[in-house]
Amino acid sequence: MTSRRHFIKLSGLSMAATALPLRRSRPDAKPIILLKSSWNDKNIGDIGHTPGTLRLLERYVPEAQILLWHAAPRPVTEALVAKNFPKVRLISGGFEPDKPDSPVTRAFNEASLYIHNSGMSMNYGLFNFEWGNTMSHLAPMLYCRERNIPFGLYGQSFDKFASPADLIYRDVLNQAAFIYTRDKESLKYLNENKFKPAVLEFGPDGCFGIDVRDEEKGVAYLKQNGLEAGKFLTVVIRTNTPPLDGAGKGNLLNPAEPTPEQKAENLDWMAKMNQLISNWVRKTGLKVLIAPESLKETKYGRTLLYDTLPDEVKAKVVFREQFWSADEAMSVFARAHTLVGMEPHSLIMALALGVPVIHARALWHGRKGWMFRDIGLNDWLFDINKTSAETMNATLMQIHQDYPQAKEKARKAMLVVAERQKASMQVVRKLVKLAS
């Protein structure tokens, strides 16, 4: 829980916001939360952050009007939000504070609180050294500081502040009303680097709050592919491969031109996934769904994994050709036996549904890889570069053989998540009430 000292500091920052003119259009207006979210429509996690955090805000701060800011168009996420969150108002456009009549500037000037949603955008020198990208995230917070608008970061991972970016990050983020890190390694990193916002605590990724579904599409897909509820394993992969055409330029996680070492790593990863799938099919007789965490894996998941499976195993495996939105994925995951994934967000969605998961990730993908350890699931977390397929197979078989115990373990992990969600949202609600 927030310490007394932190809460006094938090209250002081929040009270300062009440002096701001033009913050409320009329005295009886609802408080306004401005949420910046939805970083990408081509990755299930970047879609899932938004409905997850929106659900938490609606549940714990029902008196607030929520404005969702999309700096760039996100048609997939926007359709999902319009369907499931009809009271949320979308604000579109770039941040241009020199244009006081722009929708984004007006939204900031009316906001009781600004929140930068979950992700790993608060880094410099990790994926690139682009000041423009860095400032696109920090400039709104500088504006908030100038205007006494409280701001916070929800469910973030922090991996690198290359010099001299550490100076500006520390200066800006020390003014935050709260920073919730989605993994405790990021919390440790900020403490070591002397970051001291009003509240600095562990707070899970916003995607954990997700509860949206598209039952019509999800059930139809399962029926079409002969996948029975509770009788199929879902596997979600990650490869060192370039984005598909038009999906953006390469970076650390999606190299435009994979090195020989990265190509060799792909082969090693997929060989382990091949063994895991083959073992599951041969030992249980149950099916497997290979599902995409990101758009690009609808191509590379086939060529690097599905096509390499033995024919008798392949007969029991369904490869999903099309990328999907979070609501259809949720309806499918809700009926899966277990999820094995190399990226966390499909697994987060499954856990939110009470489905057991195994996370086999590469450590260099960042501190977000510790999320499952930090909610009590260390036994289901593996470094894929150092863990044999046999070890992961043994864990998967243990889940299968004592499935009720595995379900209970997933439930207890979500109780940890729920406690942190409640605590963090209580801080959000108090801030909103003080600033409105």
JSON list of C-alpha atoms in Angstrom, two decimals, residues 44-254:
[
{"chain": "A", "resi": 44, "resn": "ILE", "atom": "CA", "xyz": [-2.14, -8.85, -29.48]},
{"chain": "A", "resi": 45, "resn": "GLY", "atom": "CA", "xyz": [-0.55, -7.25, -26.42]},
{"chain": "A", "resi": 46, "resn": "ASP", "atom": "CA", "xyz": [-0.67, -3.77, -27.89]},
{"chain": "A", "resi": 47, "resn": "ILE", "atom": "CA", "xyz": [-4.37, -4.34, -28.54]},
{"chain": "A", "resi": 48, "resn": "GLY", "atom": "CA", "xyz": [-5.02, -5.99, -25.17]},
{"chain": "A", "resi": 49, "resn": "HIS", "atom": "CA", "xyz": [-3.54, -3.24, -22.95]},
{"chain": "A", "resi": 50, "resn": "THR", "atom": "CA", "xyz": [-6.36, -0.90, -23.88]},
{"chain": "A", "resi": 51, "resn": "PRO", "atom": "CA", "xyz": [-9.53, -2.88, -23.04]},
{"chain": "A", "resi": 52, "resn": "GLY", "atom": "CA", "xyz": [-7.80, -4.23, -19.94]},
{"chain": "A", "resi": 53, "resn": "THR", "atom": "CA", "xyz": [-7.03, -0.82, -18.44]},
{"chain": "A", "resi": 54, "resn": "LEU", "atom": "CA", "xyz": [-10.33, 0.66, -19.60]},
{"chain": "A", "resi": 55, "resn": "ARG", "atom": "CA", "xyz": [-12.18, -2.09, -17.73]},
{"chain": "A", "resi": 56, "resn": "LEU", "atom": "CA", "xyz": [-10.23, -1.35, -14.55]},
{"chain": "A", "resi": 57, "resn": "LEU", "atom": "CA", "xyz": [-10.94, 2.37, -14.82]},
{"chain": "A", "resi": 58, "resn": "GLU", "atom": "CA", "xyz": [-14.65, 1.78, -15.43]},
{"chain": "A", "resi": 59, "resn": "ARG", "atom": "CA", "xyz": [-14.84, -0.63, -12.51]},
{"chain": "A", "resi": 60, "resn": "TYR", "atom": "CA", "xyz": [-12.91, 1.38, -9.93]},
{"chain": "A", "resi": 61, "resn": "VAL", "atom": "CA", "xyz": [-13.50, 4.98, -11.06]},
{"chain": "A", "resi": 62, "resn": "PRO", "atom": "CA", "xyz": [-17.07, 4.80, -12.41]},
{"chain": "A", "resi": 63, "resn": "GLU", "atom": "CA", "xyz": [-17.69, 8.50, -11.82]},
{"chain": "A", "resi": 64, "resn": "ALA", "atom": "CA", "xyz": [-15.04, 9.51, -14.37]},
{"chain": "A", "resi": 65, "resn": "GLN", "atom": "CA", "xyz": [-15.41, 10.24, -18.06]},
{"chain": "A", "resi": 66, "resn": "ILE", "atom": "CA", "xyz": [-12.64, 8.37, -19.88]},
{"chain": "A", "resi": 67, "resn": "LEU", "atom": "CA", "xyz": [-11.01, 9.84, -22.96]},
{"chain": "A", "resi": 68, "resn": "LEU", "atom": "CA", "xyz": [-8.88, 7.41, -24.98]},
{"chain": "A", "resi": 69, "resn": "TRP", "atom": "CA", "xyz": [-6.11, 9.15, -26.90]},
{"chain": "A", "resi": 70, "resn": "HIS", "atom": "CA", "xyz": [-4.85, 7.54, -30.10]},
{"chain": "A", "resi": 71, "resn": "ALA", "atom": "CA", "xyz": [-2.02, 9.59, -31.53]},
{"chain": "A", "resi": 72, "resn": "ALA", "atom": "CA", "xyz": [-2.27, 7.47, -34.71]},
{"chain": "A", "resi": 73, "resn": "PRO", "atom": "CA", "xyz": [-5.28, 5.58, -36.10]},
{"chain": "A", "resi": 74, "resn": "ARG", "atom": "CA", "xyz": [-5.83, 2.13, -34.57]},
{"chain": "A", "resi": 75, "resn": "PRO", "atom": "CA", "xyz": [-8.89, 0.78, -36.41]},
{"chain": "A", "resi": 76, "resn": "VAL", "atom": "CA", "xyz": [-8.79, -2.72, -34.89]},
{"chain": "A", "resi": 77, "resn": "THR", "atom": "CA", "xyz": [-8.56, -1.44, -31.32]},
{"chain": "A", "resi": 78, "resn": "GLU", "atom": "CA", "xyz": [-11.04, 1.35, -32.00]},
{"chain": "A", "resi": 79, "resn": "ALA", "atom": "CA", "xyz": [-13.66, -1.14, -33.20]},
{"chain": "A", "resi": 80, "resn": "LEU", "atom": "CA", "xyz": [-13.06, -3.26, -30.10]},
{"chain": "A", "resi": 81, "resn": "VAL", "atom": "CA", "xyz": [-13.44, -0.24, -27.81]},
{"chain": "A", "resi": 82, "resn": "ALA", "atom": "CA", "xyz": [-16.57, 1.07, -29.56]},
{"chain": "A", "resi": 83, "resn": "LYS", "atom": "CA", "xyz": [-18.23, -2.33, -29.13]},
{"chain": "A", "resi": 84, "resn": "ASN", "atom": "CA", "xyz": [-17.30, -2.91, -25.49]},
{"chain": "A", "resi": 85, "resn": "PHE", "atom": "CA", "xyz": [-16.88, 0.58, -24.01]},
{"chain": "A", "resi": 86, "resn": "PRO", "atom": "CA", "xyz": [-19.60, 2.81, -25.50]},
{"chain": "A", "resi": 87, "resn": "LYS", "atom": "CA", "xyz": [-19.08, 5.51, -22.84]},
{"chain": "A", "resi": 88, "resn": "VAL", "atom": "CA", "xyz": [-15.40, 5.96, -23.69]},
{"chain": "A", "resi": 89, "resn": "ARG", "atom": "CA", "xyz": [-14.74, 8.91, -25.98]},
{"chain": "A", "resi": 90, "resn": "LEU", "atom": "CA", "xyz": [-11.93, 8.62, -28.56]},
{"chain": "A", "resi": 91, "resn": "ILE", "atom": "CA", "xyz": [-9.52, 11.52, -29.04]},
{"chain": "A", "resi": 92, "resn": "SER", "atom": "CA", "xyz": [-7.35, 11.35, -32.16]},
{"chain": "A", "resi": 93, "resn": "GLY", "atom": "CA", "xyz": [-4.34, 13.27, -33.37]},
{"chain": "A", "resi": 94, "resn": "GLY", "atom": "CA", "xyz": [-0.85, 14.32, -32.51]},
{"chain": "A", "resi": 95, "resn": "PHE", "atom": "CA", "xyz": [0.24, 16.31, -29.50]},
{"chain": "A", "resi": 96, "resn": "GLU", "atom": "CA", "xyz": [0.38, 19.95, -30.61]},
{"chain": "A", "resi": 97, "resn": "PRO", "atom": "CA", "xyz": [0.14, 22.20, -27.56]},
{"chain": "A", "resi": 98, "resn": "ASP", "atom": "CA", "xyz": [0.68, 25.31, -29.71]},
{"chain": "A", "resi": 99, "resn": "LYS", "atom": "CA", "xyz": [-2.80, 24.64, -31.18]},
{"chain": "A", "resi": 100, "resn": "PRO", "atom": "CA", "xyz": [-5.16, 25.30, -28.25]},
{"chain": "A", "resi": 101, "resn": "ASP", "atom": "CA", "xyz": [-8.26, 24.35, -30.24]},
{"chain": "A", "resi": 102, "resn": "SER", "atom": "CA", "xyz": [-7.03, 20.91, -31.29]},
{"chain": "A", "resi": 103, "resn": "PRO", "atom": "CA", "xyz": [-8.99, 17.98, -29.78]},
{"chain": "A", "resi": 104, "resn": "VAL", "atom": "CA", "xyz": [-5.89, 16.65, -28.04]},
{"chain": "A", "resi": 105, "resn": "THR", "atom": "CA", "xyz": [-4.95, 19.98, -26.44]},
{"chain": "A", "resi": 106, "resn": "ARG", "atom": "CA", "xyz": [-8.53, 20.54, -25.30]},
{"chain": "A", "resi": 107, "resn": "ALA", "atom": "CA", "xyz": [-8.56, 17.06, -23.80]},
{"chain": "A", "resi": 108, "resn": "PHE", "atom": "CA", "xyz": [-5.41, 17.80, -21.80]},
{"chain": "A", "resi": 109, "resn": "ASN", "atom": "CA", "xyz": [-6.78, 21.11, -20.58]},
{"chain": "A", "resi": 110, "resn": "GLU", "atom": "CA", "xyz": [-9.96, 19.41, -19.35]},
{"chain": "A", "resi": 111, "resn": "ALA", "atom": "CA", "xyz": [-8.26, 16.35, -17.85]},
{"chain": "A", "resi": 112, "resn": "SER", "atom": "CA", "xyz": [-8.29, 15.63, -14.14]},
{"chain": "A", "resi": 113, "resn": "LEU", "atom": "CA", "xyz": [-5.56, 13.02, -14.71]},
{"chain": "A", "resi": 114, "resn": "TYR", "atom": "CA", "xyz": [-3.39, 11.85, -17.60]},
{"chain": "A", "resi": 115, "resn": "ILE", "atom": "CA", "xyz": [-2.30, 8.18, -17.74]},
{"chain": "A", "resi": 116, "resn": "HIS", "atom": "CA", "xyz": [0.31, 6.66, -20.05]},
{"chain": "A", "resi": 117, "resn": "ASN", "atom": "CA", "xyz": [-0.77, 3.03, -20.39]},
{"chain": "A", "resi": 118, "resn": "SER", "atom": "CA", "xyz": [1.17, -0.24, -20.21]},
{"chain": "A", "resi": 119, "resn": "GLY", "atom": "CA", "xyz": [4.10, -1.10, -22.44]},
{"chain": "A", "resi": 120, "resn": "MET", "atom": "CA", "xyz": [7.82, -0.54, -22.71]},
{"chain": "A", "resi": 121, "resn": "SER", "atom": "CA", "xyz": [7.87, 2.82, -24.49]},
{"chain": "A", "resi": 122, "resn": "MET", "atom": "CA", "xyz": [9.76, 4.51, -21.64]},
{"chain": "A", "resi": 123, "resn": "ASN", "atom": "CA", "xyz": [13.20, 3.40, -22.83]},
{"chain": "A", "resi": 124, "resn": "TYR", "atom": "CA", "xyz": [16.06, 4.98, -24.75]},
{"chain": "A", "resi": 125, "resn": "GLY", "atom": "CA", "xyz": [18.84, 3.03, -26.41]},
{"chain": "A", "resi": 126, "resn": "LEU", "atom": "CA", "xyz": [17.00, -0.29, -26.14]},
{"chain": "A", "resi": 127, "resn": "PHE", "atom": "CA", "xyz": [15.42, -0.47, -29.59]},
{"chain": "A", "resi": 128, "resn": "ASN", "atom": "CA", "xyz": [16.93, 2.70, -31.03]},
{"chain": "A", "resi": 129, "resn": "PHE", "atom": "CA", "xyz": [18.40, 6.09, -30.23]},
{"chain": "A", "resi": 130, "resn": "GLU", "atom": "CA", "xyz": [15.58, 8.24, -31.62]},
{"chain": "A", "resi": 131, "resn": "TRP", "atom": "CA", "xyz": [14.96, 11.39, -29.61]},
{"chain": "A", "resi": 132, "resn": "GLY", "atom": "CA", "xyz": [11.78, 12.04, -31.55]},
{"chain": "A", "resi": 133, "resn": "ASN", "atom": "CA", "xyz": [10.19, 8.85, -30.27]},
{"chain": "A", "resi": 134, "resn": "THR", "atom": "CA", "xyz": [11.38, 9.54, -26.74]},
{"chain": "A", "resi": 135, "resn": "MET", "atom": "CA", "xyz": [9.99, 13.06, -26.71]},
{"chain": "A", "resi": 136, "resn": "SER", "atom": "CA", "xyz": [6.66, 12.01, -28.20]},
{"chain": "A", "resi": 137, "resn": "HIS", "atom": "CA", "xyz": [6.03, 10.19, -24.91]},
{"chain": "A", "resi": 138, "resn": "LEU", "atom": "CA", "xyz": [7.68, 12.70, -22.57]},
{"chain": "A", "resi": 139, "resn": "ALA", "atom": "CA", "xyz": [6.36, 15.94, -24.09]},
{"chain": "A", "resi": 140, "resn": "PRO", "atom": "CA", "xyz": [2.76, 15.37, -22.89]},
{"chain": "A", "resi": 141, "resn": "MET", "atom": "CA", "xyz": [4.11, 14.84, -19.37]},
{"chain": "A", "resi": 142, "resn": "LEU", "atom": "CA", "xyz": [6.14, 18.04, -19.59]},
{"chain": "A", "resi": 143, "resn": "TYR", "atom": "CA", "xyz": [2.95, 19.80, -20.60]},
{"chain": "A", "resi": 144, "resn": "CYS", "atom": "CA", "xyz": [1.15, 18.27, -17.63]},
{"chain": "A", "resi": 145, "resn": "ARG", "atom": "CA", "xyz": [3.91, 19.49, -15.33]},
{"chain": "A", "resi": 146, "resn": "GLU", "atom": "CA", "xyz": [3.64, 22.98, -16.81]},
{"chain": "A", "resi": 147, "resn": "ARG", "atom": "CA", "xyz": [-0.12, 23.02, -16.33]},
{"chain": "A", "resi": 148, "resn": "ASN", "atom": "CA", "xyz": [-0.27, 21.25, -12.95]},
{"chain": "A", "resi": 149, "resn": "ILE", "atom": "CA", "xyz": [-2.14, 18.28, -14.43]},
{"chain": "A", "resi": 150, "resn": "PRO", "atom": "CA", "xyz": [-1.35, 15.12, -12.43]},
{"chain": "A", "resi": 151, "resn": "PHE", "atom": "CA", "xyz": [0.00, 12.29, -14.58]},
{"chain": "A", "resi": 152, "resn": "GLY", "atom": "CA", "xyz": [0.99, 8.69, -14.06]},
{"chain": "A", "resi": 153, "resn": "LEU", "atom": "CA", "xyz": [2.35, 5.59, -15.81]},
{"chain": "A", "resi": 154, "resn": "TYR", "atom": "CA", "xyz": [0.45, 2.34, -15.49]},
{"chain": "A", "resi": 155, "resn": "GLY", "atom": "CA", "xyz": [2.01, -1.13, -15.83]},
{"chain": "A", "resi": 156, "resn": "GLN", "atom": "CA", "xyz": [5.28, -0.12, -17.49]},
{"chain": "A", "resi": 157, "resn": "SER", "atom": "CA", "xyz": [8.57, -1.97, -17.99]},
{"chain": "A", "resi": 158, "resn": "PHE", "atom": "CA", "xyz": [11.82, 0.02, -17.87]},
{"chain": "A", "resi": 159, "resn": "ASP", "atom": "CA", "xyz": [14.88, -1.53, -19.48]},
{"chain": "A", "resi": 160, "resn": "LYS", "atom": "CA", "xyz": [17.35, 1.16, -20.47]},
{"chain": "A", "resi": 161, "resn": "PHE", "atom": "CA", "xyz": [18.03, 4.89, -20.14]},
{"chain": "A", "resi": 162, "resn": "ALA", "atom": "CA", "xyz": [21.16, 5.40, -22.22]},
{"chain": "A", "resi": 163, "resn": "SER", "atom": "CA", "xyz": [23.04, 8.61, -21.41]},
{"chain": "A", "resi": 164, "resn": "PRO", "atom": "CA", "xyz": [22.03, 11.41, -21.57]},
{"chain": "A", "resi": 165, "resn": "ALA", "atom": "CA", "xyz": [18.39, 10.27, -21.68]},
{"chain": "A", "resi": 166, "resn": "ASP", "atom": "CA", "xyz": [18.55, 9.30, -18.02]},
{"chain": "A", "resi": 167, "resn": "LEU", "atom": "CA", "xyz": [18.72, 12.98, -17.08]},
{"chain": "A", "resi": 168, "resn": "ILE", "atom": "CA", "xyz": [15.49, 13.96, -18.79]},
{"chain": "A", "resi": 169, "resn": "TYR", "atom": "CA", "xyz": [13.64, 10.77, -17.87]},
{"chain": "A", "resi": 170, "resn": "ARG", "atom": "CA", "xyz": [14.50, 11.21, -14.21]},
{"chain": "A", "resi": 171, "resn": "ASP", "atom": "CA", "xyz": [13.57, 14.88, -14.26]},
{"chain": "A", "resi": 172, "resn": "VAL", "atom": "CA", "xyz": [10.17, 14.29, -15.87]},
{"chain": "A", "resi": 173, "resn": "LEU", "atom": "CA", "xyz": [9.16, 11.02, -14.25]},
{"chain": "A", "resi": 174, "resn": "ASN", "atom": "CA", "xyz": [10.06, 12.25, -10.77]},
{"chain": "A", "resi": 175, "resn": "GLN", "atom": "CA", "xyz": [7.07, 14.58, -11.16]},
{"chain": "A", "resi": 176, "resn": "ALA", "atom": "CA", "xyz": [4.66, 11.71, -11.80]},
{"chain": "A", "resi": 177, "resn": "ALA", "atom": "CA", "xyz": [1.81, 11.18, -9.36]},
{"chain": "A", "resi": 178, "resn": "PHE", "atom": "CA", "xyz": [2.43, 7.45, -9.74]},
{"chain": "A", "resi": 179, "resn": "ILE", "atom": "CA", "xyz": [4.49, 4.92, -11.62]},
{"chain": "A", "resi": 180, "resn": "TYR", "atom": "CA", "xyz": [3.38, 1.29, -11.53]},
{"chain": "A", "resi": 181, "resn": "THR", "atom": "CA", "xyz": [5.91, -1.13, -12.98]},
{"chain": "A", "resi": 182, "resn": "ARG", "atom": "CA", "xyz": [4.56, -4.39, -14.35]},
{"chain": "A", "resi": 183, "resn": "ASP", "atom": "CA", "xyz": [7.62, -6.32, -13.19]},
{"chain": "A", "resi": 184, "resn": "LYS", "atom": "CA", "xyz": [9.68, -6.00, -10.03]},
{"chain": "A", "resi": 185, "resn": "GLU", "atom": "CA", "xyz": [12.96, -5.86, -11.97]},
{"chain": "A", "resi": 186, "resn": "SER", "atom": "CA", "xyz": [11.82, -2.55, -13.46]},
{"chain": "A", "resi": 187, "resn": "LEU", "atom": "CA", "xyz": [10.90, -1.33, -9.99]},
{"chain": "A", "resi": 188, "resn": "LYS", "atom": "CA", "xyz": [14.39, -2.22, -8.80]},
{"chain": "A", "resi": 189, "resn": "TYR", "atom": "CA", "xyz": [15.93, -0.49, -11.83]},
{"chain": "A", "resi": 190, "resn": "LEU", "atom": "CA", "xyz": [14.07, 2.77, -11.14]},
{"chain": "A", "resi": 191, "resn": "ASN", "atom": "CA", "xyz": [15.01, 2.69, -7.47]},
{"chain": "A", "resi": 192, "resn": "GLU", "atom": "CA", "xyz": [18.66, 2.07, -8.31]},
{"chain": "A", "resi": 193, "resn": "ASN", "atom": "CA", "xyz": [18.59, 5.05, -10.66]},
{"chain": "A", "resi": 194, "resn": "LYS", "atom": "CA", "xyz": [17.05, 7.32, -8.01]},
{"chain": "A", "resi": 195, "resn": "PHE", "atom": "CA", "xyz": [13.62, 7.77, -9.56]},
{"chain": "A", "resi": 196, "resn": "LYS", "atom": "CA", "xyz": [11.32, 9.17, -6.89]},
{"chain": "A", "resi": 197, "resn": "PRO", "atom": "CA", "xyz": [7.78, 9.87, -8.11]},
{"chain": "A", "resi": 198, "resn": "ALA", "atom": "CA", "xyz": [5.04, 10.33, -5.53]},
{"chain": "A", "resi": 199, "resn": "VAL", "atom": "CA", "xyz": [4.10, 6.64, -5.78]},
{"chain": "A", "resi": 200, "resn": "LEU", "atom": "CA", "xyz": [6.47, 3.99, -7.15]},
{"chain": "A", "resi": 201, "resn": "GLU", "atom": "CA", "xyz": [5.17, 0.43, -6.82]},
{"chain": "A", "resi": 202, "resn": "PHE", "atom": "CA", "xyz": [4.65, -2.88, -8.56]},
{"chain": "A", "resi": 203, "resn": "GLY", "atom": "CA", "xyz": [1.42, -2.87, -10.56]},
{"chain": "A", "resi": 204, "resn": "PRO", "atom": "CA", "xyz": [0.61, -5.50, -13.20]},
{"chain": "A", "resi": 205, "resn": "ASP", "atom": "CA", "xyz": [0.20, -4.86, -16.91]},
{"chain": "A", "resi": 206, "resn": "GLY", "atom": "CA", "xyz": [-3.16, -3.34, -17.79]},
{"chain": "A", "resi": 207, "resn": "CYS", "atom": "CA", "xyz": [-3.87, -6.29, -20.07]},
{"chain": "A", "resi": 208, "resn": "PHE", "atom": "CA", "xyz": [-4.60, -8.39, -16.96]},
{"chain": "A", "resi": 209, "resn": "GLY", "atom": "CA", "xyz": [-7.89, -6.50, -16.68]},
{"chain": "A", "resi": 210, "resn": "ILE", "atom": "CA", "xyz": [-9.17, -7.71, -20.04]},
{"chain": "A", "resi": 211, "resn": "ASP", "atom": "CA", "xyz": [-12.57, -9.42, -20.21]},
{"chain": "A", "resi": 212, "resn": "VAL", "atom": "CA", "xyz": [-13.84, -8.75, -23.75]},
{"chain": "A", "resi": 213, "resn": "ARG", "atom": "CA", "xyz": [-14.99, -11.58, -25.99]},
{"chain": "A", "resi": 214, "resn": "ASP", "atom": "CA", "xyz": [-16.32, -12.25, -29.47]},
{"chain": "A", "resi": 215, "resn": "GLU", "atom": "CA", "xyz": [-18.13, -15.53, -28.86]},
{"chain": "A", "resi": 216, "resn": "GLU", "atom": "CA", "xyz": [-19.62, -15.70, -32.33]},
{"chain": "A", "resi": 217, "resn": "LYS", "atom": "CA", "xyz": [-16.27, -15.59, -34.10]},
{"chain": "A", "resi": 218, "resn": "GLY", "atom": "CA", "xyz": [-14.40, -17.59, -31.49]},
{"chain": "A", "resi": 219, "resn": "VAL", "atom": "CA", "xyz": [-16.85, -20.48, -31.27]},
{"chain": "A", "resi": 220, "resn": "ALA", "atom": "CA", "xyz": [-17.23, -20.60, -35.05]},
{"chain": "A", "resi": 221, "resn": "TYR", "atom": "CA", "xyz": [-13.44, -20.80, -35.47]},
{"chain": "A", "resi": 222, "resn": "LEU", "atom": "CA", "xyz": [-13.16, -23.67, -32.99]},
{"chain": "A", "resi": 223, "resn": "LYS", "atom": "CA", "xyz": [-16.00, -25.57, -34.64]},
{"chain": "A", "resi": 224, "resn": "GLN", "atom": "CA", "xyz": [-14.59, -25.03, -38.12]},
{"chain": "A", "resi": 225, "resn": "ASN", "atom": "CA", "xyz": [-11.21, -26.46, -37.03]},
{"chain": "A", "resi": 226, "resn": "GLY", "atom": "CA", "xyz": [-12.44, -29.30, -34.85]},
{"chain": "A", "resi": 227, "resn": "LEU", "atom": "CA", "xyz": [-11.08, -27.86, -31.60]},
{"chain": "A", "resi": 228, "resn": "GLU", "atom": "CA", "xyz": [-13.05, -29.01, -28.55]},
{"chain": "A", "resi": 229, "resn": "ALA", "atom": "CA", "xyz": [-13.23, -26.99, -25.35]},
{"chain": "A", "resi": 230, "resn": "GLY", "atom": "CA", "xyz": [-10.59, -28.10, -22.86]},
{"chain": "A", "resi": 231, "resn": "LYS", "atom": "CA", "xyz": [-9.02, -30.52, -25.31]},
{"chain": "A", "resi": 232, "resn": "PHE", "atom": "CA", "xyz": [-6.42, -28.49, -27.15]},
{"chain": "A", "resi": 233, "resn": "LEU", "atom": "CA", "xyz": [-3.09, -26.87, -26.33]},
{"chain": "A", "resi": 234, "resn": "THR", "atom": "CA", "xyz": [-2.41, -23.40, -27.70]},
{"chain": "A", "resi": 235, "resn": "VAL", "atom": "CA", "xyz": [1.16, -22.48, -28.69]},
{"chain": "A", "resi": 236, "resn": "VAL", "atom": "CA", "xyz": [2.21, -18.87, -29.35]},
{"chain": "A", "resi": 237, "resn": "ILE", "atom": "CA", "xyz": [5.68, -18.24, -30.77]},
{"chain": "A", "resi": 238, "resn": "ARG", "atom": "CA", "xyz": [8.14, -15.40, -31.28]},
{"chain": "A", "resi": 239, "resn": "THR", "atom": "CA", "xyz": [10.82, -15.36, -33.97]},
{"chain": "A", "resi": 240, "resn": "ASN", "atom": "CA", "xyz": [13.80, -13.16, -34.88]},
{"chain": "A", "resi": 241, "resn": "THR", "atom": "CA", "xyz": [12.25, -12.13, -38.17]},
{"chain": "A", "resi": 242, "resn": "PRO", "atom": "CA", "xyz": [11.40, -8.87, -39.94]},
{"chain": "A", "resi": 243, "resn": "PRO", "atom": "CA", "xyz": [7.96, -7.27, -39.85]},
{"chain": "A", "resi": 244, "resn": "LEU", "atom": "CA", "xyz": [5.70, -8.09, -42.76]},
{"chain": "A", "resi": 245, "resn": "ASP", "atom": "CA", "xyz": [5.57, -5.53, -45.57]},
{"chain": "A", "resi": 246, "resn": "GLY", "atom": "CA", "xyz": [3.95, -2.35, -44.39]},
{"chain": "A", "resi": 247, "resn": "ALA", "atom": "CA", "xyz": [4.09, -3.35, -40.73]},
{"chain": "A", "resi": 248, "resn": "GLY", "atom": "CA", "xyz": [6.95, -1.04, -39.74]},
{"chain": "A", "resi": 249, "resn": "LYS", "atom": "CA", "xyz": [10.73, -1.07, -39.83]},
{"chain": "A", "resi": 250, "resn": "GLY", "atom": "CA", "xyz": [12.88, -3.54, -38.00]},
{"chain": "A", "resi": 251, "resn": "ASN", "atom": "CA", "xyz": [14.10, -3.30, -34.42]},
{"chain": "A", "resi": 252, "resn": "LEU", "atom": "CA", "xyz": [15.67, -5.44, -31.70]},
{"chain": "A", "resi": 253, "resn": "LEU", "atom": "CA", "xyz": [12.69, -7.80, -31.52]},
{"chain": "A", "resi": 254, "resn": "ASN", "atom": "CA", "xyz": [11.92, -7.73, -35.24]}
]
